[in-house]
Structures are given as C-alpha cells and as structure tokens.
PDB file of C-alpha atoms in Angstrom:
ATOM      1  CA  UNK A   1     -83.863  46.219 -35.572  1.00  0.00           C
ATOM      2  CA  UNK A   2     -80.806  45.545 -37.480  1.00  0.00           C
ATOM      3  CA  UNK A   3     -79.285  48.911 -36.503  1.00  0.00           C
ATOM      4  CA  UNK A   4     -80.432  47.494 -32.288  1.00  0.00           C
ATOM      5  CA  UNK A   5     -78.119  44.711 -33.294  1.00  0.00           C
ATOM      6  CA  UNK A   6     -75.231  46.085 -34.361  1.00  0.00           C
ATOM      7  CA  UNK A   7     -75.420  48.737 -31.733  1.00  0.00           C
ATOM      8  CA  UNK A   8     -75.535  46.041 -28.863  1.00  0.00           C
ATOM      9  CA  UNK A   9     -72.501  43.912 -30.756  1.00  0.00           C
ATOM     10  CA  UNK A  10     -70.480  47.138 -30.388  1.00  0.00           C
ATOM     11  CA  UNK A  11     -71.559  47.775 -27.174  1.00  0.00           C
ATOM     12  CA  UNK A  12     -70.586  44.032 -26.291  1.00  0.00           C
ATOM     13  CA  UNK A  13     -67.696  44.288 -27.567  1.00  0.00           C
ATOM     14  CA  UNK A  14     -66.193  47.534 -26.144  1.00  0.00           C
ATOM     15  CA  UNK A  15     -67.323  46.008 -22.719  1.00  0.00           C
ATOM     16  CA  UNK A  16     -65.159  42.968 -23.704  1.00  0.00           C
ATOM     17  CA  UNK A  17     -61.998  45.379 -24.471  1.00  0.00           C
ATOM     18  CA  UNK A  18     -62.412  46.867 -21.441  1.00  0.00           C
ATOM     19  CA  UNK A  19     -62.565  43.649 -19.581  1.00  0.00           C
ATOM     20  CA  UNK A  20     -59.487  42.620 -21.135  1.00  0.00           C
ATOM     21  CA  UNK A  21     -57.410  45.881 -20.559  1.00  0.00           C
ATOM     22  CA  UNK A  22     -58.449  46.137 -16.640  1.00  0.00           C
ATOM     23  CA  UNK A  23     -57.319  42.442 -16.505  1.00  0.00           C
ATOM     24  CA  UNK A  24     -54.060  43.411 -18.350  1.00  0.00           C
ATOM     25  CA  UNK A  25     -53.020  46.860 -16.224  1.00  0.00           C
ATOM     26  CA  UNK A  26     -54.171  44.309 -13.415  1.00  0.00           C
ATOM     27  CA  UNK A  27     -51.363  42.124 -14.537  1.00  0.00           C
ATOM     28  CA  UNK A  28     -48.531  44.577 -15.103  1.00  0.00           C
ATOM     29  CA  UNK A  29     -49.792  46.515 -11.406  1.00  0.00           C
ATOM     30  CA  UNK A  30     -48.934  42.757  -9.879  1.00  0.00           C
ATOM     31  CA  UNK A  31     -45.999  42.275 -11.690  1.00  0.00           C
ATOM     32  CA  UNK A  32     -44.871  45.879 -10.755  1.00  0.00           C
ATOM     33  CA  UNK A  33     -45.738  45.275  -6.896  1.00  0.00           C
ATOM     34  CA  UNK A  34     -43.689  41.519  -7.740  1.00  0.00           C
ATOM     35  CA  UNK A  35     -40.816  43.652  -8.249  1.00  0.00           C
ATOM     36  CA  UNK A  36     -40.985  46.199  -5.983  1.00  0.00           C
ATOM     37  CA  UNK A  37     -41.051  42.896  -3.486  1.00  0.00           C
ATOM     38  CA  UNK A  38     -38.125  42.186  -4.410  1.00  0.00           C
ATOM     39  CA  UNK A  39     -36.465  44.941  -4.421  1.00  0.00           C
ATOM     40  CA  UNK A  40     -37.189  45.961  -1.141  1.00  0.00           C
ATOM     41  CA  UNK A  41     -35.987  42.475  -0.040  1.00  0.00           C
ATOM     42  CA  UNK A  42     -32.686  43.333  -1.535  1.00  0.00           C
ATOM     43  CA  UNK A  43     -32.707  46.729  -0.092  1.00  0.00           C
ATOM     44  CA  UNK A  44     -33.527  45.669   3.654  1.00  0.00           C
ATOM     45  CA  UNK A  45     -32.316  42.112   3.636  1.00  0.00           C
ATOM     46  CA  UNK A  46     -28.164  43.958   3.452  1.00  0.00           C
ATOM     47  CA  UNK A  47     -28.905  46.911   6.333  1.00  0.00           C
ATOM     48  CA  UNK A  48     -27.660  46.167   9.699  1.00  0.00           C
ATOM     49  CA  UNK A  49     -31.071  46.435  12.083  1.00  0.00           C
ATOM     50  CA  UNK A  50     -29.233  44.897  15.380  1.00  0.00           C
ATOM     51  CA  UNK A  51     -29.098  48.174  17.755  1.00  0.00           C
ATOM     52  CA  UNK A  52     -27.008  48.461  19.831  1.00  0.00           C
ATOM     53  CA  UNK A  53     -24.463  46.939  17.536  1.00  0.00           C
ATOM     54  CA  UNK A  54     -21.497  47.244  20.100  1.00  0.00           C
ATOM     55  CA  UNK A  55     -23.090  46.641  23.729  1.00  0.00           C
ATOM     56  CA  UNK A  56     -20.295  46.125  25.244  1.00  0.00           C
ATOM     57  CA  UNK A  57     -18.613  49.559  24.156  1.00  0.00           C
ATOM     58  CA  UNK A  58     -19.171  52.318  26.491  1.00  0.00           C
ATOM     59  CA  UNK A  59     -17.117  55.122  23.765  1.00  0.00           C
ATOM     60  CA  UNK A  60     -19.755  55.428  20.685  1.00  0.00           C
ATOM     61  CA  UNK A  61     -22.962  54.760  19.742  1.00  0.00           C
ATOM     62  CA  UNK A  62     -24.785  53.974  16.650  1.00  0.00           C
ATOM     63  CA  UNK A  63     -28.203  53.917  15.385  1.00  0.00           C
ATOM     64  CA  UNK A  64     -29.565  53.886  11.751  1.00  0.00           C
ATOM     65  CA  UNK A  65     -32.775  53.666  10.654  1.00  0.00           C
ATOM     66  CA  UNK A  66     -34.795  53.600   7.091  1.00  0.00           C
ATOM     67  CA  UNK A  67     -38.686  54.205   6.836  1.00  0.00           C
ATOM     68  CA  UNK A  68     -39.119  52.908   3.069  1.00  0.00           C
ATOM     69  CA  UNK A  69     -41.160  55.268   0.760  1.00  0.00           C
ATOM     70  CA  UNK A  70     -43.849  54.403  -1.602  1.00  0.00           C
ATOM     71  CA  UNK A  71     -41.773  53.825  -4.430  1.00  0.00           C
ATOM     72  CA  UNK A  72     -38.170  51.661  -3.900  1.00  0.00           C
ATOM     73  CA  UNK A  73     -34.971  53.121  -3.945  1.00  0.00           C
ATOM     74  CA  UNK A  74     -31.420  52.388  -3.806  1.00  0.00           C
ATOM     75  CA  UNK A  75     -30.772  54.659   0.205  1.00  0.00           C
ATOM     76  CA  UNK A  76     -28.924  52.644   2.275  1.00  0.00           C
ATOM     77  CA  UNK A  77     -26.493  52.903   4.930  1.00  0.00           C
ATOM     78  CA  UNK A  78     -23.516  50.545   6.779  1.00  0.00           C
ATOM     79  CA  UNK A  79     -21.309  50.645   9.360  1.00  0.00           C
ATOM     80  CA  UNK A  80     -18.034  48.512  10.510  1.00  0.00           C
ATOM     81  CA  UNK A  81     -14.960  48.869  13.051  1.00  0.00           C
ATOM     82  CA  UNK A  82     -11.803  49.506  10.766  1.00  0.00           C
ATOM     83  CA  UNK A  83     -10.342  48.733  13.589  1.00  0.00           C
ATOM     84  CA  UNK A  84     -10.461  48.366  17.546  1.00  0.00           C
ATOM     85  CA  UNK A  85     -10.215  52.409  17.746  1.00  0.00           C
ATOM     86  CA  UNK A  86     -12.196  53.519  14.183  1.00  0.00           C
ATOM     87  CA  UNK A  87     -15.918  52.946  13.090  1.00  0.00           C
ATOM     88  CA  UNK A  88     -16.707  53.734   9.441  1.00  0.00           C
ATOM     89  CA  UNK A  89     -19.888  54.686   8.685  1.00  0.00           C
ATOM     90  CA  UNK A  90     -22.057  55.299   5.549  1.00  0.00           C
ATOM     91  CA  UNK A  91     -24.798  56.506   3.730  1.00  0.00           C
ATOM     92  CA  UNK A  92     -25.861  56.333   0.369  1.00  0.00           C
ATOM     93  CA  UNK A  93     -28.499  56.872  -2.267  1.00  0.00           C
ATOM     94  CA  UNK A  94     -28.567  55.504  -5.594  1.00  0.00           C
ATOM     95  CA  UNK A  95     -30.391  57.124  -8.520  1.00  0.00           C
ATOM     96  CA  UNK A  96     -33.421  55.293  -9.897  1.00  0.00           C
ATOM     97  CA  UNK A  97     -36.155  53.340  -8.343  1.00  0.00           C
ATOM     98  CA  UNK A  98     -37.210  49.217  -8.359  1.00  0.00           C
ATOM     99  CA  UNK A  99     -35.190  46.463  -8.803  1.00  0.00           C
ATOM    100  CA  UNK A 100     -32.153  47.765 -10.960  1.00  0.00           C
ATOM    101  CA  UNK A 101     -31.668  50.589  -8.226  1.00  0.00           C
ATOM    102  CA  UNK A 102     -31.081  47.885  -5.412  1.00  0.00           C
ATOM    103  CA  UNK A 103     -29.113  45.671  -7.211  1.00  0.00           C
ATOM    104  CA  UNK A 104     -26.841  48.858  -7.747  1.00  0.00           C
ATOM    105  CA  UNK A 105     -27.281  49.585  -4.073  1.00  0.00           C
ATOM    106  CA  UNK A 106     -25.864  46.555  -2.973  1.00  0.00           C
ATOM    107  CA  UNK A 107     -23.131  46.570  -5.419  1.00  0.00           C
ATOM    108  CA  UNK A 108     -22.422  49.720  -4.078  1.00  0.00           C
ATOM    109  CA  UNK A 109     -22.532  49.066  -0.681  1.00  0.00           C
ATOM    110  CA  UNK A 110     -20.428  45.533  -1.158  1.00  0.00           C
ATOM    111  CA  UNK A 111     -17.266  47.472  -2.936  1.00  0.00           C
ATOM    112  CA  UNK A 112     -17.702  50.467  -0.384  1.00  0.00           C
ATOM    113  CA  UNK A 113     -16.983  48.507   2.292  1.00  0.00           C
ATOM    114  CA  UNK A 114     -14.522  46.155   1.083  1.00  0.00           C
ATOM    115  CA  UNK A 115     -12.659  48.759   0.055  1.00  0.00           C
ATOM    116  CA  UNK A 116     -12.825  51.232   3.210  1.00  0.00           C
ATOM    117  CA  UNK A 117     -11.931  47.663   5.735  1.00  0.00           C
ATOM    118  CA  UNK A 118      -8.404  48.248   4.062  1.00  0.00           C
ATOM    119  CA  UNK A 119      -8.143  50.949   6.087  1.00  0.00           C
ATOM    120  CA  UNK A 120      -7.827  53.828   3.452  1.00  0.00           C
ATOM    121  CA  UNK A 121      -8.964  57.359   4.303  1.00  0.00           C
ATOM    122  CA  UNK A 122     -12.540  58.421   3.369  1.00  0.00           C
ATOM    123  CA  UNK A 123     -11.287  60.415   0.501  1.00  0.00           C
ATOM    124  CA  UNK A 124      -9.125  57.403  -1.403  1.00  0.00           C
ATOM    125  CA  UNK A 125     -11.440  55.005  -0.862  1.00  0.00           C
ATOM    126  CA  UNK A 126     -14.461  57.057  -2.246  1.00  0.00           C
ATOM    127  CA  UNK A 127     -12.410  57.674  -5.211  1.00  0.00           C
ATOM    128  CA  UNK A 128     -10.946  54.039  -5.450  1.00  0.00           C
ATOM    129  CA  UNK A 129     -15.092  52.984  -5.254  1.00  0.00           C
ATOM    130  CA  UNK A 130     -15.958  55.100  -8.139  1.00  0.00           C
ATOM    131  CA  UNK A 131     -13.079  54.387 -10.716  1.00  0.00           C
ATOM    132  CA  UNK A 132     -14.713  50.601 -10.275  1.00  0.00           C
ATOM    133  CA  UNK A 133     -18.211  51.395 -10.064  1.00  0.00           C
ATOM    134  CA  UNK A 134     -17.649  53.525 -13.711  1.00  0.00           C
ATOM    135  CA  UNK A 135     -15.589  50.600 -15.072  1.00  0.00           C
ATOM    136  CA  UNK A 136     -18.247  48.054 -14.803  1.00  0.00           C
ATOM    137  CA  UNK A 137     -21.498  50.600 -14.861  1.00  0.00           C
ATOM    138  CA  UNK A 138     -23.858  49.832 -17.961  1.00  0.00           C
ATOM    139  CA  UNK A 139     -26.822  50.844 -16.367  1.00  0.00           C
ATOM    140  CA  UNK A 140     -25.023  54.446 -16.268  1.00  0.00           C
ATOM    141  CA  UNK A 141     -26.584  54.491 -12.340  1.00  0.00           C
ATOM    142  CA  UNK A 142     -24.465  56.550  -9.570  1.00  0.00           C
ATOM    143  CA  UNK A 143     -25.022  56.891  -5.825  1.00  0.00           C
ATOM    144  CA  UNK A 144     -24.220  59.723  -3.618  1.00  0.00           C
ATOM    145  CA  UNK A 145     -22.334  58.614  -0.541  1.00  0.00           C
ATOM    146  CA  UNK A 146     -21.437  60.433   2.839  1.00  0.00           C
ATOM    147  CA  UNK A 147     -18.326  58.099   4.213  1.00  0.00           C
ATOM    148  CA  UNK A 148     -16.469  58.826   7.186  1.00  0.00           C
ATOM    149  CA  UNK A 149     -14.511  57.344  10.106  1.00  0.00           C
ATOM    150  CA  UNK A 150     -14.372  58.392  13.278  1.00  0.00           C
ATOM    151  CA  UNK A 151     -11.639  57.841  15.692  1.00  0.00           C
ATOM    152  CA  UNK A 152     -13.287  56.984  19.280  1.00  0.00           C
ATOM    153  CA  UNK A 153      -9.976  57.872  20.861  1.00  0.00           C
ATOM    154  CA  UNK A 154      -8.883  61.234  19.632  1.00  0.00           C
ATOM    155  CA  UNK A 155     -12.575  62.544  18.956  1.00  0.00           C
ATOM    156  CA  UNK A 156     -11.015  62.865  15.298  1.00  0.00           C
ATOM    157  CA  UNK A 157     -13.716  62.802  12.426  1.00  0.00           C
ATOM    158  CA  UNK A 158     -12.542  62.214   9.186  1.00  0.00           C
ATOM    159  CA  UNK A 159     -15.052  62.143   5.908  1.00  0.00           C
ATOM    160  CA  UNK A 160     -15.419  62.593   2.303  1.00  0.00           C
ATOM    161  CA  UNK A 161     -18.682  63.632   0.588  1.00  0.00           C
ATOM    162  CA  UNK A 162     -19.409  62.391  -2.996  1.00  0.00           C
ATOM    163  CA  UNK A 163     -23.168  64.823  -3.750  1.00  0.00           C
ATOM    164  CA  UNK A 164     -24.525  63.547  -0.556  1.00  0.00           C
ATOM    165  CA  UNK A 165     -26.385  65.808   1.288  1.00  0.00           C
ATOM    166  CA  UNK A 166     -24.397  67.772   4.096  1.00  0.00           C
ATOM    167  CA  UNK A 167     -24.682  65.285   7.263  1.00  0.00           C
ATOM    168  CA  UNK A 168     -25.779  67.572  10.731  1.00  0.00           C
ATOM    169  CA  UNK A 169     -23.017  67.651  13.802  1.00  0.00           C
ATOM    170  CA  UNK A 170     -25.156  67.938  16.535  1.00  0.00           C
ATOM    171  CA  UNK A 171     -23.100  69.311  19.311  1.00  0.00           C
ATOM    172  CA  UNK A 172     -23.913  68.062  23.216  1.00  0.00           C
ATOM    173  CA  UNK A 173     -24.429  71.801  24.177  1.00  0.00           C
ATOM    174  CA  UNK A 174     -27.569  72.021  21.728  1.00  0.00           C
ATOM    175  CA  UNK A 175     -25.905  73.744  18.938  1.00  0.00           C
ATOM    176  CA  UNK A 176     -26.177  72.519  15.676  1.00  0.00           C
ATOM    177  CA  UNK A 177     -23.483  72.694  12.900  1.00  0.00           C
ATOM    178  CA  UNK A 178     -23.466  71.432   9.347  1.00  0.00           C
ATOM    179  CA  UNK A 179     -20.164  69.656   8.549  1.00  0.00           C
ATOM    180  CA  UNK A 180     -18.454  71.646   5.483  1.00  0.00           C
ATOM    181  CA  UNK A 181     -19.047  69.959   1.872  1.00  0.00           C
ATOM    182  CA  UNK A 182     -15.830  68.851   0.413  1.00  0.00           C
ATOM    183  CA  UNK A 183     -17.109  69.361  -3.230  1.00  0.00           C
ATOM    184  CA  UNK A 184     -16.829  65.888  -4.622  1.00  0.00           C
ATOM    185  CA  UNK A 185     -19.497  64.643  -7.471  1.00  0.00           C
ATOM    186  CA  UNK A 186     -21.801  61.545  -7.292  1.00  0.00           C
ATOM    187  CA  UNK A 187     -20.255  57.542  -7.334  1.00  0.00           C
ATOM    188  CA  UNK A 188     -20.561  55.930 -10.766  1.00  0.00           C
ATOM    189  CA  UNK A 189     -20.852  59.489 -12.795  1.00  0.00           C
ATOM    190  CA  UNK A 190     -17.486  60.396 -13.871  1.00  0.00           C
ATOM    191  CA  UNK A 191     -14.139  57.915 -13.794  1.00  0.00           C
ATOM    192  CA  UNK A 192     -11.154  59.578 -12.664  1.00  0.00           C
ATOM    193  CA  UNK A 193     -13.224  62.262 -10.195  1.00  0.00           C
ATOM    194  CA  UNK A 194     -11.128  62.484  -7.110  1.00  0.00           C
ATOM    195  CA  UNK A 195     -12.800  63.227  -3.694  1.00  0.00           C
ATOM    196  CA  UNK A 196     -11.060  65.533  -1.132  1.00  0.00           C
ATOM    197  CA  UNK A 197     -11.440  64.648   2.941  1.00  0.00           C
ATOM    198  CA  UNK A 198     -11.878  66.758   5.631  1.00  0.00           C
ATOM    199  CA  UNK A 199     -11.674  66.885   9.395  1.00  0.00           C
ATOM    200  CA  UNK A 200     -13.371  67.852  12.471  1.00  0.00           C
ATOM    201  CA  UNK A 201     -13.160  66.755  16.211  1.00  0.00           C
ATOM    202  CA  UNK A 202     -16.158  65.021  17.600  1.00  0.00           C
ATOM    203  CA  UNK A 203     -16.530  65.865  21.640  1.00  0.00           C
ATOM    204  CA  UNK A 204     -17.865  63.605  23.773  1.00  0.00           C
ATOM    205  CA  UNK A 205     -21.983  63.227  23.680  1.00  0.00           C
ATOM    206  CA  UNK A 206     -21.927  64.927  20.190  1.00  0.00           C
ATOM    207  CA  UNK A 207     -23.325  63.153  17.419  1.00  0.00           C
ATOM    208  CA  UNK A 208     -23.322  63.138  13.981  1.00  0.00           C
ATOM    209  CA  UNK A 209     -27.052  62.848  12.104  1.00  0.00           C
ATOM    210  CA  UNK A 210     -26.543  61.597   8.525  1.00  0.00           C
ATOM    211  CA  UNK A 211     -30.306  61.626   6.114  1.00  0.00           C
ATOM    212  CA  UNK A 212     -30.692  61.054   2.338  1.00  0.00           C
ATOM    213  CA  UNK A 213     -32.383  63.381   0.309  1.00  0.00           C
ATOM    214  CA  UNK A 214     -35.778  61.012   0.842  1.00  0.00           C
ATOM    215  CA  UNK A 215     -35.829  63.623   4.112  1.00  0.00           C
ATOM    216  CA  UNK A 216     -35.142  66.525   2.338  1.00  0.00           C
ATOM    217  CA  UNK A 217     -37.449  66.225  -0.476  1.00  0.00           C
ATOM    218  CA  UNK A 218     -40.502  64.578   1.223  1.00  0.00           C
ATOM    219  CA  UNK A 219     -43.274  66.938   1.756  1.00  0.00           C
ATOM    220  CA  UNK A 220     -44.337  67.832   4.781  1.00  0.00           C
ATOM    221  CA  UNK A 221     -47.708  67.929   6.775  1.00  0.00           C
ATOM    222  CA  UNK A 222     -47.849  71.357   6.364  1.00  0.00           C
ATOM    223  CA  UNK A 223     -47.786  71.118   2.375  1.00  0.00           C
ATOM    224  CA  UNK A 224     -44.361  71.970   1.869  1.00  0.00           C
ATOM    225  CA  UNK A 225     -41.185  69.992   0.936  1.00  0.00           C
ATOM    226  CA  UNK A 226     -38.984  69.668   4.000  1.00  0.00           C
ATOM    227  CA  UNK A 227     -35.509  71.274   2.675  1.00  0.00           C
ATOM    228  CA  UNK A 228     -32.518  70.807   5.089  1.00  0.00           C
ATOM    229  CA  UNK A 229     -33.055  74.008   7.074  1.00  0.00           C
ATOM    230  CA  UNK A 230     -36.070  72.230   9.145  1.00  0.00           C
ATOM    231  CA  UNK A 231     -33.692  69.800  10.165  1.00  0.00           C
ATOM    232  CA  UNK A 232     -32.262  71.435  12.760  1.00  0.00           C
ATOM    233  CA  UNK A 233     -35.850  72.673  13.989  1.00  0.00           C
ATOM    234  CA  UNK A 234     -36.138  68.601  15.251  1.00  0.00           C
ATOM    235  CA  UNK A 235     -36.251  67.311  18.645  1.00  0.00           C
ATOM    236  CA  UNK A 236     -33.283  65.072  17.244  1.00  0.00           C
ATOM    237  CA  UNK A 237     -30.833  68.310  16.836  1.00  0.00           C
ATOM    238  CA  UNK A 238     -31.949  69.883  20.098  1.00  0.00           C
ATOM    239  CA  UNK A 239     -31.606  66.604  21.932  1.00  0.00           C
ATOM    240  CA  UNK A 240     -28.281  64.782  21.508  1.00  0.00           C
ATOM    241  CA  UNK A 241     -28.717  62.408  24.260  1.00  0.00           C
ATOM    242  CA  UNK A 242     -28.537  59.009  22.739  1.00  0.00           C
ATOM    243  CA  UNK A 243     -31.147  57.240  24.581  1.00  0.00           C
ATOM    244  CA  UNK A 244     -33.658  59.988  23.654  1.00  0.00           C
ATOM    245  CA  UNK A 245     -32.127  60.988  20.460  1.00  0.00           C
ATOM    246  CA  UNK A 246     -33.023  57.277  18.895  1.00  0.00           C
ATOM    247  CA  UNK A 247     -36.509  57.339  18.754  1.00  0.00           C
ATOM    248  CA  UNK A 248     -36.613  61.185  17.800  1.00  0.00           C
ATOM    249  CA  UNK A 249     -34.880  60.396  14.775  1.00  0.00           C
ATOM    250  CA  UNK A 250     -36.940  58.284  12.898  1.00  0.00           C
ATOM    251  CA  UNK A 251     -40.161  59.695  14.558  1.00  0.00           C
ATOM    252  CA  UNK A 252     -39.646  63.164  14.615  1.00  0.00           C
ATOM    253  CA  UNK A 253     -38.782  63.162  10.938  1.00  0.00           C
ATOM    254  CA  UNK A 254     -41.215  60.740   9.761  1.00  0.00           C
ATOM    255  CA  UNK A 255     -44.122  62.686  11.396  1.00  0.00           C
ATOM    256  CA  UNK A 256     -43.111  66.153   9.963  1.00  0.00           C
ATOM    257  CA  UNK A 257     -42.547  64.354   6.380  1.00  0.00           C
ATOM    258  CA  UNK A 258     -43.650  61.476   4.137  1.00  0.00           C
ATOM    259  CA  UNK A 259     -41.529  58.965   1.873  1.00  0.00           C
ATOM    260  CA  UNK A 260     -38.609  56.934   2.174  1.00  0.00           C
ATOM    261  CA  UNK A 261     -35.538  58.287   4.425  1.00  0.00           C
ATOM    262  CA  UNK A 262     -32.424  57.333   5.561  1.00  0.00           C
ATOM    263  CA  UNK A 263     -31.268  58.227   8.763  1.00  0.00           C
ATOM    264  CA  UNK A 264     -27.501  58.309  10.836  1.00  0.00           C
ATOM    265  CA  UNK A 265     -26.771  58.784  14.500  1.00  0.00           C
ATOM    266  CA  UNK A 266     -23.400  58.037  15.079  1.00  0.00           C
ATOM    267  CA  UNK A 267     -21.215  59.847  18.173  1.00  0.00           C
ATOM    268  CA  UNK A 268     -19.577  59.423  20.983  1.00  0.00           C
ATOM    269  CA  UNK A 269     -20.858  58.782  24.649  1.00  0.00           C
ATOM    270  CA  UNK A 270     -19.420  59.818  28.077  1.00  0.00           C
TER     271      UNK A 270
END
C-alpha cells in the first residue's frame, strides 16, 4: 500500500510539472507571437501600399509588394521623386528576424532616404548610409540594399548594389537581362566600404523587377528552393505590360514559392 502511495504522489506530481511547463512554453509562445505583432507593425506600418503612387504621371510606373513569411524580417522597400525628372527606388533586407530586425529596418530605411533626397548618386549615398549605420550599430545587424534612380527623361538608370540580390531588367520585347553586380558588401558590415554605381538605359515599357532573397530561398511547390534562375521562367519576366505585370508579380511568385518576399516593378510606360 505504502509503495501505491508513493507511486501515485509521483505520478501526481510529474502531472503537476507538466501542467506547469505547457502553461510556461504557453507563455513564452504568446509573448513570442506579442512580438512578432509588433514587429510586423513596424515592418508594414513604414511601406508605401498606395498604388498607383503617381496617377497623374503618364512616364513611369511603380508597384511594390511584400507577402510576409512565417517568421518577421527586416525586407523592405521605398520609393520617392528626387526630383520632378528622377524616382529613387529601394530594396532592402536586414539580417535577423523579430523585433530588433525591424527596428533596424526602419532605421535603415529612415537614413537611406534622407540621405538619397539630397540628391547624391546611388553609389555615395550607399556608402554615406553605411559609414553611419556602422557608427551607431551595436546590434552588429547589416542590410543588403539595391538603390537606384532612374531618370524618366533620358531612360538613364543609375544604381549601386550593396549584397543585394541582382534585380531582373525585363525588357518590353520579352527578353530578360540581369543588371551587372557592382561588387559592393552588405550596409552596417564594414565602415569605410565604398560602393561603385553603374548604368544602363531603361526603354520605354521596360521594367525593372527588384526581390529579396525571401524569393530566392523559399522553397517551392515542387520541393525545391527557388534560386534566381526560375525567375525569369515567371509570367512577370515574359509579360512586361504594367497592367498585367502587377498582379503576376506577387502571384506568380507567391504560388511557385512560400515565405516572406519582397518584390519591385519599377519602369517606364509609353
């Protein structure tokens, strides 16, 4: 009888530690979803969503979209007018997941673009960004970034590439190109790095399709990961008409692969 006893009290009372551990990893999963709240808040609650953003433009088009993955990162993107004739536009994804990545996302994004609304080319301004983001970067965090302006008159593209993946130029004809890399490293990972531009002419009814690595590296419904190649397999690089092209992008890629993307149309219409 005694030995009944004491086998029931342990029994009790490894059904009462269990209790209390499923009631603590219930805890930490709510605090955990708490924060990934929030950080998708940050993340989303900075990204321009009004499309078209310049109705009453007839030379360029824009259209960005992000389809947030399971976990929350620090991808976002941005565009501005430098000026009447020049639209900046940017994408970017910040190492890490959760709340620390978007707070470093939207410091990112904050010095990116007051920097680049002086008007400096893609390649000073990428460089000016990451002297300051290494200056004041305890977190030791960095962000790739694909920046570039294009000039709406001349057809001139100008960009710099900090370890961002190579953006698409998806020409009207149906040929696809990928824009040359201009070797620079990652935002944030080494002060003093200086980032080379380079140049291309943009046609009218081209476009330019800028993704994050959340594309890249997401796997697919055929079991494997996506890589860069499949790309230009999409409806979105066959089809460069805008008004078709918008919806491709985010659904083409988002049925072909899962997890969090961003993704960049930016060109020029007839």
């Amino acid at each position: 009888l005694k030995r009944y006893i004491r086998d029931l009290e342990e029994s009790s009372a490894a059904r009462e530690r269990a209790t209390e551990e499923a009631a603590r990893l219930a805890l930490e999963r709510q605090a955990l979803q708490r924060e990934l709240d929030i950080a998708a808040g940050i993340q989303q609650s900075i990204l321009p969503r009004t499309f078209p953003p310049f109705p009453d433009r007839t030379d360029l088009d824009v259209f960005a979209a992000m389809i947030p993955a399971r976990e929350v990162g620090g991808d976002f993107y941005d565009f501005f007018l430098v000026d009447r004739h020049r639209l900046g536009f940017v994408v970017g994804d910040v190492s890490g997941k959760g709340v620390p990545a978007a707070i470093f996302m939207a410091l990112s994004r904050t010095l990116l673009k007051a920097t680049a609304l002086h008007g400096l080319p893609p390649g000073e301004c990428l460089s000016r960004v990451n002297r300051l983001l290494c200056r004041e970067n305890g977190s030791e965090m960095f962000v790739t970034v694909f920046y570039a302006i294009l000039d709406a008159e001349s057809g001139i593209l100008e960009y710099a590439n900090a370890g961002h993946p190579a953006p698409l130029l998806l020409r009207r004809s149906g040929e696809v190109e990928r824009l040359a890399r201009t070797g620079g490293i990652a935002l944030g990972a080494l002060e003093g790095a200086e980032y080379l531009a380079r140049r291309c002419r943009v046609q009218q009814g081209d476009a330019v399709f800028v993704f994050s690595d959340g594309v890249t590296e997401s796997m697919a419904s055929d079991g494997r990961f996506f890589g860069e190649e499949r790309l230009g397999e999409l409806d979105v690089a066959r089809d460069v008409d805008h008004h078709r092209a918008r919806p491709a992008a985010a659904g083409d890629v988002e049925g072909a692969a899962e997890g969090g993307l961003d993704l960049g149309l930016v060109g020029e219409q007839e």
